[in-house]
Coordinates of C-alpha atoms in Angstrom, one line a residue:
M14 CA -22.3 -120.5 -118.1
I15 CA -20.9 -122.7 -120.8
A16 CA -22.8 -125.2 -122.9
F17 CA -23.2 -128.8 -121.5
Q18 CA -21.2 -130.2 -124.4
T19 CA -18.2 -128.1 -123.4
F20 CA -18.3 -129.0 -119.7
V21 CA -18.5 -132.7 -120.6
L22 CA -15.1 -132.1 -122.2
F23 CA -13.9 -130.7 -118.9
L24 CA -15.2 -133.9 -117.3
G25 CA -13.1 -136.0 -119.6
I26 CA -10.0 -134.0 -118.8
M27 CA -10.5 -134.3 -115.1
L28 CA -11.3 -138.0 -115.3
A29 CA -8.1 -138.6 -117.2
A30 CA -6.2 -136.6 -114.5
L31 CA -7.6 -139.0 -111.9
G32 CA -6.6 -142.0 -113.9
I33 CA -10.2 -142.9 -114.7
H34 CA -10.8 -144.0 -118.2
P35 CA -14.0 -145.3 -119.8
G36 CA -14.0 -149.0 -120.6
S37 CA -11.7 -149.9 -117.7
A38 CA -12.6 -153.1 -115.7
S39 CA -12.7 -151.5 -112.2
R40 CA -16.3 -152.2 -111.3
A41 CA -17.7 -149.9 -114.0
V42 CA -16.8 -147.0 -111.8
P43 CA -16.2 -144.5 -114.7
A44 CA -19.8 -145.0 -115.8
E45 CA -21.0 -143.5 -112.6
A46 CA -19.2 -140.2 -113.3
S47 CA -20.5 -140.3 -116.9
D48 CA -24.0 -141.0 -115.6
L49 CA -23.9 -137.8 -113.6
A50 CA -23.1 -135.7 -116.6
S51 CA -25.8 -137.5 -118.6
A52 CA -28.3 -137.1 -115.8
C53 CA -27.8 -133.4 -115.8
A54 CA -28.5 -133.2 -119.5
D55 CA -31.5 -135.5 -119.2
I56 CA -33.1 -133.6 -116.4
G57 CA -32.6 -130.2 -118.0
T58 CA -34.3 -128.1 -115.3
G59 CA -34.8 -129.6 -111.9
S60 CA -32.7 -131.2 -109.2
L61 CA -30.2 -134.0 -109.0
A62 CA -29.0 -135.6 -105.7
F63 CA -26.4 -138.2 -104.8
R64 CA -24.2 -139.1 -101.9
F65 CA -20.8 -140.7 -101.2
P66 CA -18.5 -141.6 -98.3
V67 CA -16.2 -138.8 -97.0
R68 CA -12.7 -138.5 -95.8
D69 CA -11.8 -139.1 -92.1
G70 CA -12.3 -135.9 -90.1
V71 CA -15.3 -134.6 -92.1
T72 CA -18.5 -134.1 -90.2
G73 CA -21.5 -131.9 -90.7
N74 CA -25.2 -131.0 -90.1
D75 CA -28.1 -129.4 -91.9
H76 CA -26.3 -126.1 -92.5
G77 CA -22.5 -126.7 -92.4
V78 CA -19.5 -128.9 -93.1
R79 CA -16.5 -129.2 -90.9
I80 CA -13.1 -130.6 -91.9
R81 CA -10.6 -131.4 -89.1
W82 CA -6.9 -132.2 -89.6
G83 CA -5.5 -133.9 -86.6
D84 CA -6.9 -131.7 -83.8
D85 CA -9.2 -128.7 -83.2
E86 CA -6.5 -126.3 -84.0
H87 CA -6.5 -127.4 -87.7
S88 CA -10.2 -127.2 -88.7
W89 CA -12.1 -125.6 -91.5
F90 CA -15.8 -124.8 -91.5
R91 CA -18.3 -123.8 -94.2
G92 CA -21.8 -122.7 -93.5
R93 CA -23.5 -121.3 -90.4
Y94 CA -21.7 -122.3 -87.3
D95 CA -22.9 -122.3 -83.7
D96 CA -20.9 -123.8 -80.7
A97 CA -24.0 -125.7 -79.7
D98 CA -24.3 -127.4 -83.1
R99 CA -23.9 -131.1 -83.2
M100 CA -21.6 -132.2 -86.0
Q101 CA -22.2 -135.8 -87.1
A102 CA -20.3 -138.3 -89.3
G103 CA -22.0 -139.6 -92.4
P104 CA -21.8 -139.4 -96.2
A105 CA -21.7 -136.2 -98.2
W106 CA -25.1 -135.3 -99.7
I107 CA -24.9 -133.4 -102.9
V108 CA -27.9 -131.6 -104.4
L109 CA -27.5 -129.9 -107.7
R110 CA -30.1 -127.4 -108.9
L111 CA -30.1 -127.5 -112.7
D112 CA -31.2 -124.9 -115.2
R113 CA -31.4 -126.2 -118.8
G114 CA -28.8 -128.8 -118.1
S115 CA -26.3 -126.4 -116.4
I116 CA -25.6 -126.4 -112.7
A117 CA -27.1 -123.2 -111.1
E118 CA -26.8 -124.1 -107.4
V119 CA -25.0 -126.7 -105.3
S120 CA -25.9 -127.8 -101.7
V121 CA -23.3 -129.8 -99.8
T122 CA -24.2 -131.3 -96.4
V123 CA -22.7 -134.2 -94.3
G124 CA -24.5 -136.4 -91.9
P125 CA -26.3 -139.7 -91.5
D126 CA -29.8 -138.6 -92.6
G127 CA -29.3 -136.0 -95.4
P128 CA -31.4 -133.0 -96.3
R129 CA -35.0 -132.9 -97.4
L130 CA -34.9 -133.2 -101.2
P131 CA -36.9 -131.0 -103.5
S132 CA -40.1 -132.4 -105.0
D133 CA -38.6 -132.4 -108.5
C134 CA -35.4 -134.2 -107.4
T135 CA -33.9 -137.2 -109.1
D136 CA -31.9 -139.2 -106.4
L137 CA -29.1 -141.3 -107.8
G138 CA -28.3 -142.8 -104.3
L139 CA -24.9 -143.8 -103.0
L140 CA -22.0 -143.4 -105.5
E141 CA -18.4 -144.3 -105.5
P142 CA -16.5 -141.3 -104.2
G143 CA -13.7 -141.1 -106.8
P144 CA -15.9 -140.7 -109.9
A145 CA -18.3 -138.3 -108.0
A146 CA -15.3 -136.1 -107.0
A147 CA -14.0 -136.2 -110.6
F148 CA -17.4 -135.0 -111.8
L149 CA -17.7 -132.2 -109.3
L150 CA -14.2 -130.8 -109.9
A151 CA -14.7 -131.1 -113.7
M152 CA -17.8 -128.8 -113.4
V153 CA -15.9 -126.0 -111.6
P154 CA -15.1 -124.1 -114.9
A155 CA -18.7 -124.3 -116.0
V156 CA -20.3 -122.4 -113.1
P157 CA -20.2 -118.9 -111.4
A158 CA -17.6 -118.4 -108.6
E159 CA -20.2 -118.8 -105.8
V160 CA -21.3 -122.1 -107.1
A161 CA -17.7 -123.3 -107.8
E162 CA -16.8 -123.0 -104.1
D163 CA -19.4 -125.7 -103.3
L164 CA -18.3 -127.9 -106.1
L165 CA -14.7 -127.7 -104.8
L166 CA -15.9 -128.6 -101.3
G167 CA -17.8 -131.6 -102.5
G168 CA -14.9 -132.8 -104.6
I169 CA -12.2 -132.5 -101.9
I170 CA -14.2 -134.3 -99.1
A171 CA -14.7 -137.5 -101.1
R172 CA -13.1 -140.4 -99.4
G173 CA -10.0 -141.7 -101.1
A174 CA -10.3 -139.4 -104.2
E175 CA -7.0 -138.4 -105.7
V176 CA -7.7 -134.7 -106.3
A177 CA -4.2 -133.1 -106.4
D178 CA -3.8 -133.1 -110.2
P179 CA -7.3 -131.8 -110.9
L180 CA -6.9 -129.1 -108.3
L181 CA -3.5 -128.1 -109.7
A182 CA -5.1 -127.8 -113.2
L183 CA -7.8 -125.6 -111.8
A184 CA -5.3 -123.4 -109.9
R185 CA -3.4 -122.8 -113.2
D186 CA -6.6 -122.1 -115.2
R187 CA -6.4 -118.3 -115.8
S188 CA -10.0 -118.3 -117.2
L189 CA -11.3 -118.9 -113.7
D190 CA -12.3 -116.3 -111.2
P191 CA -9.2 -115.4 -109.0
E192 CA -11.1 -116.1 -105.8
V193 CA -11.9 -119.6 -107.1
R194 CA -8.3 -120.2 -108.0
G195 CA -7.2 -119.0 -104.6
D196 CA -9.6 -121.4 -102.9
T197 CA -8.2 -124.2 -105.1
V198 CA -4.6 -123.3 -104.1
M199 CA -5.5 -123.5 -100.4
W200 CA -7.2 -126.9 -100.8
L201 CA -4.0 -128.1 -102.6
A202 CA -1.9 -127.1 -99.6
M203 CA -4.2 -128.7 -97.1
L204 CA -4.7 -132.0 -99.0
A205 CA -1.4 -132.5 -100.8
G206 CA 1.1 -130.8 -98.4
E207 CA 4.7 -130.8 -99.3
K208 CA 4.1 -132.7 -102.5
V209 CA 2.9 -129.4 -104.1
A210 CA 5.3 -127.0 -102.5
G211 CA 7.2 -126.5 -105.8
Q212 CA 4.0 -125.9 -107.8
L213 CA 2.8 -123.4 -105.2
A214 CA 6.1 -121.6 -105.3
D215 CA 5.9 -121.5 -109.1
I216 CA 2.5 -119.9 -109.0
A217 CA 3.7 -117.4 -106.4
G218 CA 6.7 -116.4 -108.5
D219 CA 4.9 -116.2 -111.9
R220 CA 4.5 -112.5 -112.7
R221 CA 1.9 -113.3 -115.4
E222 CA -0.5 -114.6 -112.6
D223 CA -3.2 -112.5 -110.9
L224 CA -1.7 -110.9 -107.8
E225 CA -4.5 -112.2 -105.6
V226 CA -3.8 -115.8 -106.7
R227 CA -0.1 -115.3 -106.1
E228 CA -0.9 -114.1 -102.5
H229 CA -3.0 -117.2 -101.9
A230 CA -0.1 -119.3 -103.1
V231 CA 2.3 -117.6 -100.6
F232 CA -0.2 -118.1 -97.8
A233 CA -0.7 -121.7 -98.8
L234 CA 3.0 -122.2 -98.5
S235 CA 2.8 -121.0 -94.9
Q236 CA 0.2 -123.7 -94.2
L237 CA 2.3 -126.6 -95.3
P238 CA 3.1 -129.1 -92.4
G239 CA 6.6 -129.0 -90.8
D240 CA 9.0 -126.8 -92.6
G241 CA 7.7 -127.6 -96.1
G242 CA 7.2 -124.0 -97.0
R243 CA 10.3 -122.5 -95.3
K244 CA 12.6 -122.4 -98.3
P245 CA 10.2 -121.0 -100.9
L246 CA 9.0 -118.4 -98.3
L247 CA 12.6 -117.4 -97.7
E248 CA 13.1 -117.0 -101.5
I249 CA 10.0 -114.9 -101.8
A250 CA 10.9 -112.7 -98.8
R251 CA 14.4 -112.1 -100.2
N252 CA 13.8 -111.7 -103.9
S253 CA 10.2 -110.9 -104.8
T254 CA 9.7 -107.6 -106.5
E255 CA 6.1 -107.5 -105.2
P256 CA 5.9 -105.9 -101.7
R257 CA 2.6 -107.5 -100.9
L258 CA 4.0 -111.0 -101.5
Q259 CA 7.1 -110.1 -99.4
R260 CA 5.0 -109.0 -96.5
V261 CA 2.9 -112.2 -96.5
A262 CA 6.1 -114.3 -96.7
L263 CA 7.8 -112.4 -93.9
F264 CA 4.8 -112.7 -91.6
A265 CA 4.7 -116.5 -92.3
L266 CA 8.4 -116.8 -91.6
T267 CA 7.9 -115.6 -88.0
E268 CA 6.7 -119.1 -87.3
Y269 CA 10.3 -120.2 -87.8
E270 CA 11.7 -117.7 -85.3
S271 CA 14.4 -120.1 -84.1
D272 CA 15.7 -120.9 -87.6
P273 CA 19.2 -119.3 -88.1
E274 CA 18.5 -118.5 -91.8
V275 CA 15.2 -116.8 -91.0
L276 CA 16.8 -114.9 -88.1
A277 CA 19.6 -113.7 -90.4
L278 CA 17.1 -112.5 -93.0
L279 CA 15.1 -110.6 -90.4
E280 CA 18.2 -109.1 -89.0
D281 CA 19.3 -107.9 -92.5
I282 CA 15.9 -106.3 -93.0
L283 CA 16.0 -104.5 -89.7
T284 CA 19.6 -103.2 -90.2
G285 CA 18.9 -102.3 -93.9
D286 CA 21.6 -104.6 -95.3

C-alpha cells in the first residue's frame, strides 16, 4: 500500500477529472471529499463510515448489492445471493477499515437501515454522492486488488456521479492489477455505453497492454447497447493477431447473426477465404 500523502495526490487527480475543484461555490461539495481523505489520516487505525444516495436500479441487503439495467435480464450482483433474499432500496453504506491511515478493507451495502457499525467507527453520516464517488475511485490505486473491487462498486453506484473519465484513467493505469483494470473496463461499458466504444477498442488493440485486460475490453464491447460494439468487434475478428481476442470477438458477433457484414465474415472463415 502506498503512503497517505501519495493517495491524496490520486484524490486530487480524480476530483479534477470529475470537474470538482477546491474553492468552487457549489455548496462546498469538494470539502466533503477532502474531509474523507483527512478523516482517514486523522483516524489512523479504526473505522470510518458514510452513506450517500445511489443510482436508480441499485438495491441491496446485509450481504449483497444488486444493480439492474432496465429488466432482470441485465442485472449484476455482488455478495452472497439467495432467491429468497429481499433486496431493498436505500442509500449506499460504506464502511472503511483503516490501518495506519490506509484503507485495509471496504464494506459496501445498500438499504434503508444500514449495517451495524464497529465500536471504533467514526460515522460521517449522509454525504453528497459525487464527491464520495470521487474519493472512492481515487483510492483504487492505493489498495490491494480485493479491496479495489469494493471501492469501484461504491464509486459507480453513487447517484448522478460522472465516473466515466476516472474509470477510463484507471483502465489505462498499467500499474494496477489486471483484474482490477478488467473490472474497470466492464463498468465503463455498463455505465458509459457507446460513448466509450472507441476507447475500449483502443485498449483491445494495444499490443502493449496486458492480454487479460485486452480480453476484458473485447468482451465489454460485446456488452454495449444496440450495435455499438459491432464495428470494433468486426475489426478485431478480421485483423487481430491474437487468437484469444479473435475468438472472443467472433463469439460476440454471433449476436448479430442477421447482419450481412457479420455473415460475410463468418462465411469467409468457414470457407477459408
